[in-house]
Short mmCIF file of C-alpha atoms in Angstrom, two decimals:
data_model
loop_
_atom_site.label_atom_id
_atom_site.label_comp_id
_atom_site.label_asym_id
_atom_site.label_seq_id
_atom_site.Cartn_x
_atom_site.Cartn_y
_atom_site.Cartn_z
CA UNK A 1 -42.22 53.46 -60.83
CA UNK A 2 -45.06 55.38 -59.24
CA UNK A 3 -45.25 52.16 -56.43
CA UNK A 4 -41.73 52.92 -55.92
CA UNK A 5 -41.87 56.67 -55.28
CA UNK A 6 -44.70 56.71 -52.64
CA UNK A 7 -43.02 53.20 -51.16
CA UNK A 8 -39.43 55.37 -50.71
CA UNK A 9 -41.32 58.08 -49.44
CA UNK A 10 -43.53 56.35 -46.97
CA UNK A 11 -39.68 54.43 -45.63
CA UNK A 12 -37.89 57.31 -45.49
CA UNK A 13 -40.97 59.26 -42.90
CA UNK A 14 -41.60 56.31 -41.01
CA UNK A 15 -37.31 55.85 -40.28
CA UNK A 16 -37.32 59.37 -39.71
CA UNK A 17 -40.09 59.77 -37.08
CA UNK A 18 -38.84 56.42 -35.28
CA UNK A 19 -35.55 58.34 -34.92
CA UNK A 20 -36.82 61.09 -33.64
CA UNK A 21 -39.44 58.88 -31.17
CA UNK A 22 -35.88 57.33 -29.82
CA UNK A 23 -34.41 59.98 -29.41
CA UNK A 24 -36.63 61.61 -27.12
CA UNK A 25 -36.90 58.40 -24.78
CA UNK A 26 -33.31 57.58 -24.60
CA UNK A 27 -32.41 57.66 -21.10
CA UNK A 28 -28.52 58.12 -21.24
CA UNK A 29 -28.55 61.14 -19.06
CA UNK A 30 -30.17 58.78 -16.16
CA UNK A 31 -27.67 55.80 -16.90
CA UNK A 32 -24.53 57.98 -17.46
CA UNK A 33 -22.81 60.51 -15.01
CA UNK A 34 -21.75 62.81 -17.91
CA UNK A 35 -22.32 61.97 -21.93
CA UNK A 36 -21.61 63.99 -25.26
CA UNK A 37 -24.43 66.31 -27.31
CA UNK A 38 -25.39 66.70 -30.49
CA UNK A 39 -23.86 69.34 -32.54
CA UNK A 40 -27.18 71.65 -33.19
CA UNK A 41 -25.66 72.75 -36.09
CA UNK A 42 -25.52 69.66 -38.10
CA UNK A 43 -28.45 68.59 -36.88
CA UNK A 44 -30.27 71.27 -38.60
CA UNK A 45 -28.33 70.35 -41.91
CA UNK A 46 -28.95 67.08 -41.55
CA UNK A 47 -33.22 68.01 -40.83
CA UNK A 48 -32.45 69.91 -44.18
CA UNK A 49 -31.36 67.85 -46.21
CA UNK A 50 -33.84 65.25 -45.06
CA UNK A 51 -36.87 67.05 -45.91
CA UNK A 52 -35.95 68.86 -49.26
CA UNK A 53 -35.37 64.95 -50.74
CA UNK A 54 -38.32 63.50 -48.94
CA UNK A 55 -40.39 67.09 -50.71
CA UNK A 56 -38.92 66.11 -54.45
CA UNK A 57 -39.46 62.34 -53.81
CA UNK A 58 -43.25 63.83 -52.81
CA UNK A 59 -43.82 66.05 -55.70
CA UNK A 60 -42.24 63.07 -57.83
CA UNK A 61 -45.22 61.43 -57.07
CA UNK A 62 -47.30 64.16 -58.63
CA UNK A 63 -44.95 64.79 -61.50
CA UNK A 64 -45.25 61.30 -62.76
CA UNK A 65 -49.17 62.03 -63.70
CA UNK A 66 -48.15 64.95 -66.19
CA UNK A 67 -44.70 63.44 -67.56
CA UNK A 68 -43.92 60.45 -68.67
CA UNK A 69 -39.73 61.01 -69.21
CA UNK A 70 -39.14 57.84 -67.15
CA UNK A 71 -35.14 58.42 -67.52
CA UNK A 72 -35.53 62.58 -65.96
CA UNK A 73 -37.35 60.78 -62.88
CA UNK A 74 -35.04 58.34 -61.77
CA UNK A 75 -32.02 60.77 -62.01
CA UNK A 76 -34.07 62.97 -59.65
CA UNK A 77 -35.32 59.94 -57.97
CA UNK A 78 -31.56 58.86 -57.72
CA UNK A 79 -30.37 61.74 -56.40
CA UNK A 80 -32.39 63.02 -54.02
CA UNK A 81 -33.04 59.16 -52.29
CA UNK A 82 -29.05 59.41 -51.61
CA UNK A 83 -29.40 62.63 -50.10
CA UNK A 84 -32.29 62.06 -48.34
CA UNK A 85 -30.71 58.47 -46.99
CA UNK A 86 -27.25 60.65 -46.39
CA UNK A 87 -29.43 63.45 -44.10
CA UNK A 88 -30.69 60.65 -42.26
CA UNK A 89 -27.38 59.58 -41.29
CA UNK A 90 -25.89 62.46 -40.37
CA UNK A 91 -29.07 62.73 -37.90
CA UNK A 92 -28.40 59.45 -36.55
CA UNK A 93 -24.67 60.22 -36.08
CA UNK A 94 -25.46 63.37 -34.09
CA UNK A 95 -28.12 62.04 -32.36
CA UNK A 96 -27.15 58.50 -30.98
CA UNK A 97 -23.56 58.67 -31.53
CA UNK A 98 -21.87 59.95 -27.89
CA UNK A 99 -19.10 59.74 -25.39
CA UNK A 100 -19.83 58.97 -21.90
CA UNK A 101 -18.88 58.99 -18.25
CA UNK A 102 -19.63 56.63 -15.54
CA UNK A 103 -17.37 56.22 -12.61
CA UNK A 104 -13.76 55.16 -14.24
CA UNK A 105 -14.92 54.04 -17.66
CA UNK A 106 -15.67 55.71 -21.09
CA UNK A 107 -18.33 54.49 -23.24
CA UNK A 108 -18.04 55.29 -26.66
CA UNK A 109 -21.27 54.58 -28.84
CA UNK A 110 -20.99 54.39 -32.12
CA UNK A 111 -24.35 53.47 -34.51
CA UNK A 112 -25.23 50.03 -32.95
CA UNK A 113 -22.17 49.50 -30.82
CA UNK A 114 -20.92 50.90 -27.37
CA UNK A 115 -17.56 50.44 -26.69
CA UNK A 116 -16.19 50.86 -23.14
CA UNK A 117 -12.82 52.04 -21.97
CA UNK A 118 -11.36 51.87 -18.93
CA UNK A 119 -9.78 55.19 -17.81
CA UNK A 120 -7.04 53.96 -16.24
CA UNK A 121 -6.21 52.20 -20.20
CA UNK A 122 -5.10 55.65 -21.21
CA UNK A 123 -1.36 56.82 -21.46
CA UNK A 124 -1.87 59.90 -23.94
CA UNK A 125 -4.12 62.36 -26.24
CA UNK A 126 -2.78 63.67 -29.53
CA UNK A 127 -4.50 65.96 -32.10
CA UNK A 128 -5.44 64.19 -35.40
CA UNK A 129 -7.12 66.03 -38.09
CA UNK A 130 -10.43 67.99 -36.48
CA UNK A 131 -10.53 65.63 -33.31
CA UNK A 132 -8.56 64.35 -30.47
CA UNK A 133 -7.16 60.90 -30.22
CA UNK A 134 -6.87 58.92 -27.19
CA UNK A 135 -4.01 56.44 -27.06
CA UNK A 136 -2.69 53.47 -24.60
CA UNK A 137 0.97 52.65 -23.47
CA UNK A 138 1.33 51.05 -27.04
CA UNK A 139 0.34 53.51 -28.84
CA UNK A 140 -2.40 51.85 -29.97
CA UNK A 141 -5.77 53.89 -30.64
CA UNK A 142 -9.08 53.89 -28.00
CA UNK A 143 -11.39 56.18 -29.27
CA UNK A 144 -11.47 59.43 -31.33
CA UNK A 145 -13.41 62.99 -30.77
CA UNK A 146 -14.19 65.86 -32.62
CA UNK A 147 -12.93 69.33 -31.14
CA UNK A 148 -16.58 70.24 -32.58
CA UNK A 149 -18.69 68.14 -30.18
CA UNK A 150 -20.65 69.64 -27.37
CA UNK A 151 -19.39 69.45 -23.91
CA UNK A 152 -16.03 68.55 -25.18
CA UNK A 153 -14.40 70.70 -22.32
CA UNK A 154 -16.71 68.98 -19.75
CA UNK A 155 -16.08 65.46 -20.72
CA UNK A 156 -12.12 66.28 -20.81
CA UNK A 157 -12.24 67.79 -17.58
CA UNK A 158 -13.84 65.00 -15.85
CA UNK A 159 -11.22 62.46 -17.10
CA UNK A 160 -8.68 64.89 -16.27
CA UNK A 161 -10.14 64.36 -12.30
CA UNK A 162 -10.03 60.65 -12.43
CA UNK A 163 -6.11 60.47 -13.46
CA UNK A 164 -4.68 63.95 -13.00
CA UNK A 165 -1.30 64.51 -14.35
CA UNK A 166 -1.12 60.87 -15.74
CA UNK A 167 -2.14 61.66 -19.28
CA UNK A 168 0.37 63.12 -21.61
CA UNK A 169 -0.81 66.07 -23.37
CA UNK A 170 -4.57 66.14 -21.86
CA UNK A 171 -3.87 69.08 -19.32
CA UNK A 172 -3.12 70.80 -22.54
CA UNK A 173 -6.82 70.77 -24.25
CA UNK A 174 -8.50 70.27 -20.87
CA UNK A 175 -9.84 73.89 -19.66
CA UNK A 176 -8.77 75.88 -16.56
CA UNK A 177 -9.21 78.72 -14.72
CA UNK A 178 -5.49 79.22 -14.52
CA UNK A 179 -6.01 79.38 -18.15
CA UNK A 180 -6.55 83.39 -18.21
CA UNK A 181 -4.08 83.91 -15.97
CA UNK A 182 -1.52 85.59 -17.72
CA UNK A 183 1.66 84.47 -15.56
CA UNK A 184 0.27 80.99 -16.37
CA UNK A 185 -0.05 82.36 -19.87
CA UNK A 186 3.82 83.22 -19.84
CA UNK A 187 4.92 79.69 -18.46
CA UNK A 188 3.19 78.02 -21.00
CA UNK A 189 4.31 80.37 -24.18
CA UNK A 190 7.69 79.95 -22.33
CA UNK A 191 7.36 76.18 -21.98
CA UNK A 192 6.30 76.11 -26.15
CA UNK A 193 9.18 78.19 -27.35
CA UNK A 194 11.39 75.79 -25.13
CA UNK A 195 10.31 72.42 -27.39
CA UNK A 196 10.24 74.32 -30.65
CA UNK A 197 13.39 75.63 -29.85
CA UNK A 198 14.84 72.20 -28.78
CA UNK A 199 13.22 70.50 -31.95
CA UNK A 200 14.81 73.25 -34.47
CA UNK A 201 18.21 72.79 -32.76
CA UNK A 202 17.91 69.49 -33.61
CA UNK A 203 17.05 70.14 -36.96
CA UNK A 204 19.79 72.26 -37.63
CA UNK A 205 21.98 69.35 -36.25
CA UNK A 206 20.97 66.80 -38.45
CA UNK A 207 20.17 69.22 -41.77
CA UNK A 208 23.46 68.35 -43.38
CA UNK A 209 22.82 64.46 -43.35
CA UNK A 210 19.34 65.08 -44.36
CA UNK A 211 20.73 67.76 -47.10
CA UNK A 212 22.47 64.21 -48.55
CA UNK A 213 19.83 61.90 -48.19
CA UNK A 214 17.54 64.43 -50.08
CA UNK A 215 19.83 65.17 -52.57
CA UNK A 216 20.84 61.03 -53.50
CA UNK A 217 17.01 60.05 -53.46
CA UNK A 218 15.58 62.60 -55.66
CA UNK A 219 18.70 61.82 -57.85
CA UNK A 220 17.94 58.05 -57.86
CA UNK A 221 14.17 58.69 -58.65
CA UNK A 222 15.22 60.66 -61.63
CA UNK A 223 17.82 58.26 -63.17
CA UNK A 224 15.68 55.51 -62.65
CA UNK A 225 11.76 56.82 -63.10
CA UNK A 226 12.45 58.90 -66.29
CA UNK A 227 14.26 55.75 -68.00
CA UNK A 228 11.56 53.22 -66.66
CA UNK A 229 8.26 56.38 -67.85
CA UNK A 230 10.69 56.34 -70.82
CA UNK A 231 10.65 52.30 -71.96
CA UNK A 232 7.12 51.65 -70.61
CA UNK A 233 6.01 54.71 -73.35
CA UNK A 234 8.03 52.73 -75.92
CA UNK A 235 6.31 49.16 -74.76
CA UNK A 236 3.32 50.78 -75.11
CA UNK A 237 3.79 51.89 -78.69
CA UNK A 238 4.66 55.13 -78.70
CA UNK A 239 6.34 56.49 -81.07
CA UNK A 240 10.34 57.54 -80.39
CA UNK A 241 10.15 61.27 -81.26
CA UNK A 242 7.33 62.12 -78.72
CA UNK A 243 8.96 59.92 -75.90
CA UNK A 244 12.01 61.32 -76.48
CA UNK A 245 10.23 64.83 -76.01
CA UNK A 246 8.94 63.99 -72.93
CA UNK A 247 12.00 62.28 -71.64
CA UNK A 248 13.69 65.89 -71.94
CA UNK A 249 11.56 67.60 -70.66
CA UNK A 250 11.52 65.60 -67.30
CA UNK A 251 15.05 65.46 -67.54
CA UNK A 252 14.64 69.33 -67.73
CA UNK A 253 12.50 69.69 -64.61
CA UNK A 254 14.25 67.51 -62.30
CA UNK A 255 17.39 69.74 -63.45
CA UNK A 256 15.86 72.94 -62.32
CA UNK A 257 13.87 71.57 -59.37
CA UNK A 258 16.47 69.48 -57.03
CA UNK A 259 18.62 72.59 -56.91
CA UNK A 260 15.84 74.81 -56.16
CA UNK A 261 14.46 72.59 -53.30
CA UNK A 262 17.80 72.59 -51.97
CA UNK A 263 18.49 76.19 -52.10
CA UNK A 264 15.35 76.58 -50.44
CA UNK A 265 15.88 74.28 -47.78
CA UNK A 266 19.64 75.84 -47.09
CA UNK A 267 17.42 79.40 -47.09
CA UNK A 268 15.37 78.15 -44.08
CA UNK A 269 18.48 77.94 -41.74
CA UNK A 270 18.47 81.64 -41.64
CA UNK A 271 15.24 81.51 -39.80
CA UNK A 272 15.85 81.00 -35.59
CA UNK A 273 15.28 77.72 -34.00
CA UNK A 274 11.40 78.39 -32.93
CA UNK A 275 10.49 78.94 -36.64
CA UNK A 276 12.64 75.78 -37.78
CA UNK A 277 10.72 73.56 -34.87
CA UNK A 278 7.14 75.10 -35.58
CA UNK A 279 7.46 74.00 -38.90
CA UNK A 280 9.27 71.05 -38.81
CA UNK A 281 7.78 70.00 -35.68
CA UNK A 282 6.24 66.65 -36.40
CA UNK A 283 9.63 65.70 -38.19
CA UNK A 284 10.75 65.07 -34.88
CA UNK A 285 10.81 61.47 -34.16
CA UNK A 286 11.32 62.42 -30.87
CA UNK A 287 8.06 64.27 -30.74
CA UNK A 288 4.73 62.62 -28.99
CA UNK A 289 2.60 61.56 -31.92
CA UNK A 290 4.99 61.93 -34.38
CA UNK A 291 6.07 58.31 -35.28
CA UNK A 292 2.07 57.37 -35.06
CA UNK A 293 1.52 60.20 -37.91
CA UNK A 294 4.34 58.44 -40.34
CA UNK A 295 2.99 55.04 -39.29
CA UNK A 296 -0.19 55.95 -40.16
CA UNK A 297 0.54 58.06 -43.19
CA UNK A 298 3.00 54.63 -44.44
CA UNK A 299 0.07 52.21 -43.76
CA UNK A 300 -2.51 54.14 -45.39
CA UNK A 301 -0.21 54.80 -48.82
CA UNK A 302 0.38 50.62 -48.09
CA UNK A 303 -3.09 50.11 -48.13
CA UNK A 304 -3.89 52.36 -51.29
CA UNK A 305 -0.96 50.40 -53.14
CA UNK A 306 -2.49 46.72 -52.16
CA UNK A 307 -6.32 47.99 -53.23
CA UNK A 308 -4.88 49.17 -56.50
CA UNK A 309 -2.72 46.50 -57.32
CA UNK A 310 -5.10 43.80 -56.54
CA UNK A 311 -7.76 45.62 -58.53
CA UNK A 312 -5.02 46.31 -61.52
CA UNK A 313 -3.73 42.51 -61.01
CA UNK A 314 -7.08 41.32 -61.66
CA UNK A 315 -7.10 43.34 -64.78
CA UNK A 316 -4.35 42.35 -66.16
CA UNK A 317 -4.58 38.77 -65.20
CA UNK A 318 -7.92 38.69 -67.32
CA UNK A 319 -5.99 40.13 -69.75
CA UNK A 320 -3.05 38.48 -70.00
CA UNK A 321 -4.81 34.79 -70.12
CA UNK A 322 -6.94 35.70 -73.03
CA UNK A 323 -6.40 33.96 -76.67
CA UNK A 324 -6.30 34.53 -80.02
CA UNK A 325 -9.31 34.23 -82.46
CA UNK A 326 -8.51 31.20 -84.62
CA UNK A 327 -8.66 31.95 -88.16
CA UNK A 328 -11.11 29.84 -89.03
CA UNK A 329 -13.81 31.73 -86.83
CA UNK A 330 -13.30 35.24 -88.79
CA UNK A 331 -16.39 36.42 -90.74
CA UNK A 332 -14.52 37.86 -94.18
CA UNK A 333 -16.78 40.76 -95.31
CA UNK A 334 -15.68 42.09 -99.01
CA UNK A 335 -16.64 45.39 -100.42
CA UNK A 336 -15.38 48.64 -102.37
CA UNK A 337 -13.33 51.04 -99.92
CA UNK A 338 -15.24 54.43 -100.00
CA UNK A 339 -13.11 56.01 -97.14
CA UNK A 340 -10.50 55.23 -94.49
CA UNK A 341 -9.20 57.32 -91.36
CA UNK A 342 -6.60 57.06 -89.52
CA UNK A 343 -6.83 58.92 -85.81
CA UNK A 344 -3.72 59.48 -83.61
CA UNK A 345 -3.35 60.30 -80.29
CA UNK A 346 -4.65 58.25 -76.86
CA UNK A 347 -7.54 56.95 -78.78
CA UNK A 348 -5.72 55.80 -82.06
CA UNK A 349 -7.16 53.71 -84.46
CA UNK A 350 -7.78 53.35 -88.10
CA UNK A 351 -11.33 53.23 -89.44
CA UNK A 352 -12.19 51.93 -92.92
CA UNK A 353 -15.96 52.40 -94.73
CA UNK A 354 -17.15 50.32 -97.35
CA UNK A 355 -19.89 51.37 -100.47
CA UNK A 356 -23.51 50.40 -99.74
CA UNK A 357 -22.51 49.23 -95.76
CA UNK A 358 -23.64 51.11 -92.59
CA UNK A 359 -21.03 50.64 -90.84
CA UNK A 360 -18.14 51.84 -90.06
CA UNK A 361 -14.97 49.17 -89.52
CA UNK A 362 -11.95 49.94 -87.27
CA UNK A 363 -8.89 48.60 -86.10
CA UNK A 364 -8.04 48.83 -82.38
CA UNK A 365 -5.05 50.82 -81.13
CA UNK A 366 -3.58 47.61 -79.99
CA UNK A 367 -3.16 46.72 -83.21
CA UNK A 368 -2.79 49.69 -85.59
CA UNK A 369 1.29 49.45 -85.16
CA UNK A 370 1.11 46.37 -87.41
CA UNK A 371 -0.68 47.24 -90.04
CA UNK A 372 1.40 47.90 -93.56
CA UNK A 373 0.97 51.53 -94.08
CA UNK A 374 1.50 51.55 -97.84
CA UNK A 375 -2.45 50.83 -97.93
CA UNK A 376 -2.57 54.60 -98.10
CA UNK A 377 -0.77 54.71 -101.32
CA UNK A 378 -1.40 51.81 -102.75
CA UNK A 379 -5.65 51.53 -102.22
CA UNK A 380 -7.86 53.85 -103.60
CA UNK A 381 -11.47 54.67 -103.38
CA UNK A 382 -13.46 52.13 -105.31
CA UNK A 383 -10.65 48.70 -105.09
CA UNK A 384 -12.49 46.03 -103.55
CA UNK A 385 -11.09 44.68 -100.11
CA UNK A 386 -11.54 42.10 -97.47
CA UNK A 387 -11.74 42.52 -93.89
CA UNK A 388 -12.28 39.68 -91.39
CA UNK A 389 -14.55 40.46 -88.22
CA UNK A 390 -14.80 37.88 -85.14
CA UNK A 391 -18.41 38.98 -84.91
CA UNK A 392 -20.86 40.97 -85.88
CA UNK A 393 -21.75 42.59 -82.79
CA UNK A 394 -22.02 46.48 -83.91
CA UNK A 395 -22.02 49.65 -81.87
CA UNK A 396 -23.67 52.67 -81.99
CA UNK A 397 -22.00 56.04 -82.12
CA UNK A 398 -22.32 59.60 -83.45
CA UNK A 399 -20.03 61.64 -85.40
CA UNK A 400 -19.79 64.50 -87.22
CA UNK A 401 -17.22 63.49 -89.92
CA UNK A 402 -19.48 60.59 -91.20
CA UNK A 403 -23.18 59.50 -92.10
CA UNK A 404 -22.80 56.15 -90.42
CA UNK A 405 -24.27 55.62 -86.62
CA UNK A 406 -22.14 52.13 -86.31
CA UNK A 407 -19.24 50.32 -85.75
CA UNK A 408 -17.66 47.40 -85.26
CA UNK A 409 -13.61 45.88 -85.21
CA UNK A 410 -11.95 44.18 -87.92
CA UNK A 411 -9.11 42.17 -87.21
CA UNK A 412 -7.20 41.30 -90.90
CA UNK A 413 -7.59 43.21 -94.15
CA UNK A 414 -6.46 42.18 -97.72
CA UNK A 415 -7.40 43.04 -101.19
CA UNK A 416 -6.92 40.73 -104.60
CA UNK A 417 -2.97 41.10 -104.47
CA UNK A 418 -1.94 42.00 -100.99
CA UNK A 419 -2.68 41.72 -97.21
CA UNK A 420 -2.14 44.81 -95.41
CA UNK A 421 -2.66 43.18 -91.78
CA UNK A 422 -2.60 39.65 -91.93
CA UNK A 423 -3.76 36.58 -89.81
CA UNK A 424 0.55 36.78 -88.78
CA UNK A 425 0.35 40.56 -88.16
CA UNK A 426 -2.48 40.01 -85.86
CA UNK A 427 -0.95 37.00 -84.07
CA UNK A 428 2.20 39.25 -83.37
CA UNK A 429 0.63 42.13 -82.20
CA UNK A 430 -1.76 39.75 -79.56
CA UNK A 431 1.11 38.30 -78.64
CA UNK A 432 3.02 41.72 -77.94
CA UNK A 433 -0.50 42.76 -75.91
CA UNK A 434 -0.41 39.33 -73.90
CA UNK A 435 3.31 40.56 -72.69
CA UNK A 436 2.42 43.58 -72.29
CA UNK A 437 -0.13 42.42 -69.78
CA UNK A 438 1.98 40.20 -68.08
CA UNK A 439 4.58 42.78 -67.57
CA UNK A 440 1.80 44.79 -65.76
CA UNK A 441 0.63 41.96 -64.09
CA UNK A 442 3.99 40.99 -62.60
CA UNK A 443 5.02 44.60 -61.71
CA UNK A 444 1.37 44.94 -59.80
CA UNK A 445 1.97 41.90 -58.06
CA UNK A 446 5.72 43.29 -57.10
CA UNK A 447 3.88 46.17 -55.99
CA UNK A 448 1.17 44.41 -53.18
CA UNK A 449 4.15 42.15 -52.07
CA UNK A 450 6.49 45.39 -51.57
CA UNK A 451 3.25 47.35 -49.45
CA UNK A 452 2.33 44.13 -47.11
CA UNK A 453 6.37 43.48 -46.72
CA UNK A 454 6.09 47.45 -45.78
CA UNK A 455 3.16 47.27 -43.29
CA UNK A 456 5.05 44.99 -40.46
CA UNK A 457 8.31 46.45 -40.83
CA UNK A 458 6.54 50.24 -40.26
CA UNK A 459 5.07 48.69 -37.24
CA UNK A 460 7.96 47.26 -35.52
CA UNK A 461 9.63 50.69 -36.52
CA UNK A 462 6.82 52.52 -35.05
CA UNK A 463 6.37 50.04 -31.94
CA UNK A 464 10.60 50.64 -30.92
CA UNK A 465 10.34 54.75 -31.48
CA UNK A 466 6.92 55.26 -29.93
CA UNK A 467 8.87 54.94 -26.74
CA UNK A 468 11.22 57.25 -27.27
CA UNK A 469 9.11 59.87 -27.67
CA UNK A 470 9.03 62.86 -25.23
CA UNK A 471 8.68 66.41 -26.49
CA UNK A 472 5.11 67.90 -26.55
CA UNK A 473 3.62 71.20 -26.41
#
């Protein structure tokens, strides 16, 4: 441990101080006509958060002589390492990451990479998040920049020389004098009111349609998601009561909440054009940027759908090609029942003690639906039972309601006259499990082949409207 400490320490100076030795010899200011600073701000943070880890990793080193909690040092030796690793990266970013200027081309550097763009490559800029984007005739993306980087308004302005008036959008964020001139000031808010006035007109236009199409699809997700929540609760064992519960009470909220949105939708019209386009602006397919925004937002949603499902799929594969003990391979263990429990909720299960045993046996929720509950009437403390086990592998755990610190499954139970869960009972309820899986498995599966069916389609969409765009502040 101690080796570790002063080893982590010792990496973490020397990367630092090479950094810093880099840094002061680059020579992009000879090589480039113009390039990007460092944001002094986060370069402090980052300096920060470098040397309070690297300080704790230090005084770890001198902790270790007068403590030996092992477990308390590598949480602090955990945490602090990631920090200190995170600071260094943010110091790097700021510090070697740039945009340049050289003639006609952009070089963008990014860690070990420089990627260079010609200037003649771009068609348009667009706002996206904190940053500006820089986009070519297909709408595809060049580069990215943060409205927070230093000499911004210098870097714009100089691409703004090169192709003047050939940019959509870039005379908009690059700076002027004109710009506190307040007749130019007047053209432009005039020119603004103009497009959102244009966009809310065509709002207005097509609000009826849209007042259907709102209306049928939050209609359709009701009568078919509160049926499907419904019978997957049911699958699942639930019991009919408490789905039927929650089955009115969706029913209840979709009743009060599609005629609300609505209402509040029609309430909007009131409002003038200029307040319908400012807010519905990038609704507009006609907008620049607009159709890249729902591209983007449908690919991303795509993407989280695919990473899910595979990672569900996998799950539920596993699960779904497991087997069933064979009844020959249970270990019976007999003894006199001195308590059972039986929990409910998420984490159901029913837990059974015997006299003179230290541990505690349970029945998994997957199971629990088959067992014969006349066991609670018809076993008392004391009768001698028989459950079967398909090992003896026991757990630890803590609880207030009992003396005993382990646990393990059982799988069948029986007494002298009766069995309460037999070998049958558990074969049915593994079977119902290995549906139940498959079910899942299929419907993830469904799910990935829907999102990468998606992804193409939204790109073709995106490719043919992209083109039609033309309204821009």
């Amino acid at each position: 441990m101690l080796i570790i400490f002063i080893t982590t320490a010792l990496i973490l100076l020397t990367a630092y101080l090479l950094m810093i030795i880099f840094y002061k010899n680059s020579d992009k200011k000879i090589i480039y006509e113009f390039s990007t600073g460092p944001a002094k701000l986060f370069v402090v943070l980052s300096n920060i958060f470098f040397w309070l880890s690297f300080i704790i990793i230090s005084l770890e080193i001198v902790i270790y002589f007068f403590t030996r909690n092992e477990f308390a040092l590598w949480i602090v030796y955990g945490i602090f390492a990631f920090v200190a690793i995170l600071g260094l990266l943010m110091l790097y970013d700021n510090l070697f990451n740039y945009e340049a200027i050289k003639s006609n081309d952009l070089y963008v550097h990014r860690f070990f990479t420089t990627k260079t763009i010609s200037i003649s490559e771009i068609r348009q800029v667009d706002i996206e998040g904190l940053g500006l984007v820089f986009l070519d005739k297909d709408g595809n993306k060049l580069m990215g920049i943060s409205i927070e980087t230093p000499g911004i308004d210098t870097f714009l302005s100089l691409i703004n020389e090169r192709k003047k008036g050939e940019i959509i959008n870039l005379d908009i964020f690059v700076r002027t004098p004109e710009d506190d001139d307040e007749e130019a000031i007047t053209q432009y808010e005039s020119k603004v009111n103009d497009v959102l006035s244009q966009i809310g007109q065509d709002y207005r236009k097509e609000y009826p349609n849209n007042r259907i199409k709102f209306k049928i699809i939050s209609i359709l997700l009701a009568v078919i998601g509160i049926p499907a929540l419904s019978i997957t609760l049911l699958l699942l064992g639930r019991d009919i009561i408490s789905v039927l519960t929650i089955t009115l009470l969706l029913t209840t909220v979709a009743l009060i909440t599609i005629p609300l949105n609505i209402s509040k939708m029609d309430k909007e019209l009131k409002n003038d054009d200029i307040w319908l386009g400012n807010k519905y602006y990038f609704q507009n397919k006609m907008v620049v940027g607009s159709n890249r925004r729902k591209f983007k937002s449908t690919r991303n949603f795509c993407i989280f759908i695919i990473v899910f499902g595979v990672f569900f799929a996998i799950i539920t594969t596993v699960a779904s090609l497991q087997q069933p003990t064979v009844i020959d391979d249970f270990i019976p263990i007999t003894g006199k029942l001195e308590y059972y429990q039986r929990t409910s909720g998420k984490n159901e299960y029913l837990a059974i003690a015997l006299e003179g045993m230290a541990t505690e046996y349970r029945l998994s929720s997957v199971y629990v639906d088959g067992f014969d509950d006349s066991f609670f009437d018809e076993v008392k403390k004391g009768d001698i039972i028989t459950i079967y086990l398909n090992d003896l592998n026991e757990k630890e755990f803590h609880s207030n309601s009992t003396d005993r610190k382990k646990w393990a499954n059982f799988y069948m139970l029986t007494t002298e006259t009766k069995e309460y869960f037999s070998y049958e009972d558990y074969i049915n309820e593994f079977n119902n499990n290995i549906k139940m899986a498959f079910i899942m498995m299929v419907g993830s599966i469904a799910f990935i082949i829907g999102a990468i069916v998606a992804m193409p389609i939204s790109y073709k969409l995106y490719k043919k409207r992209v083109r039609e765009e033309h309204l821009s502040l």
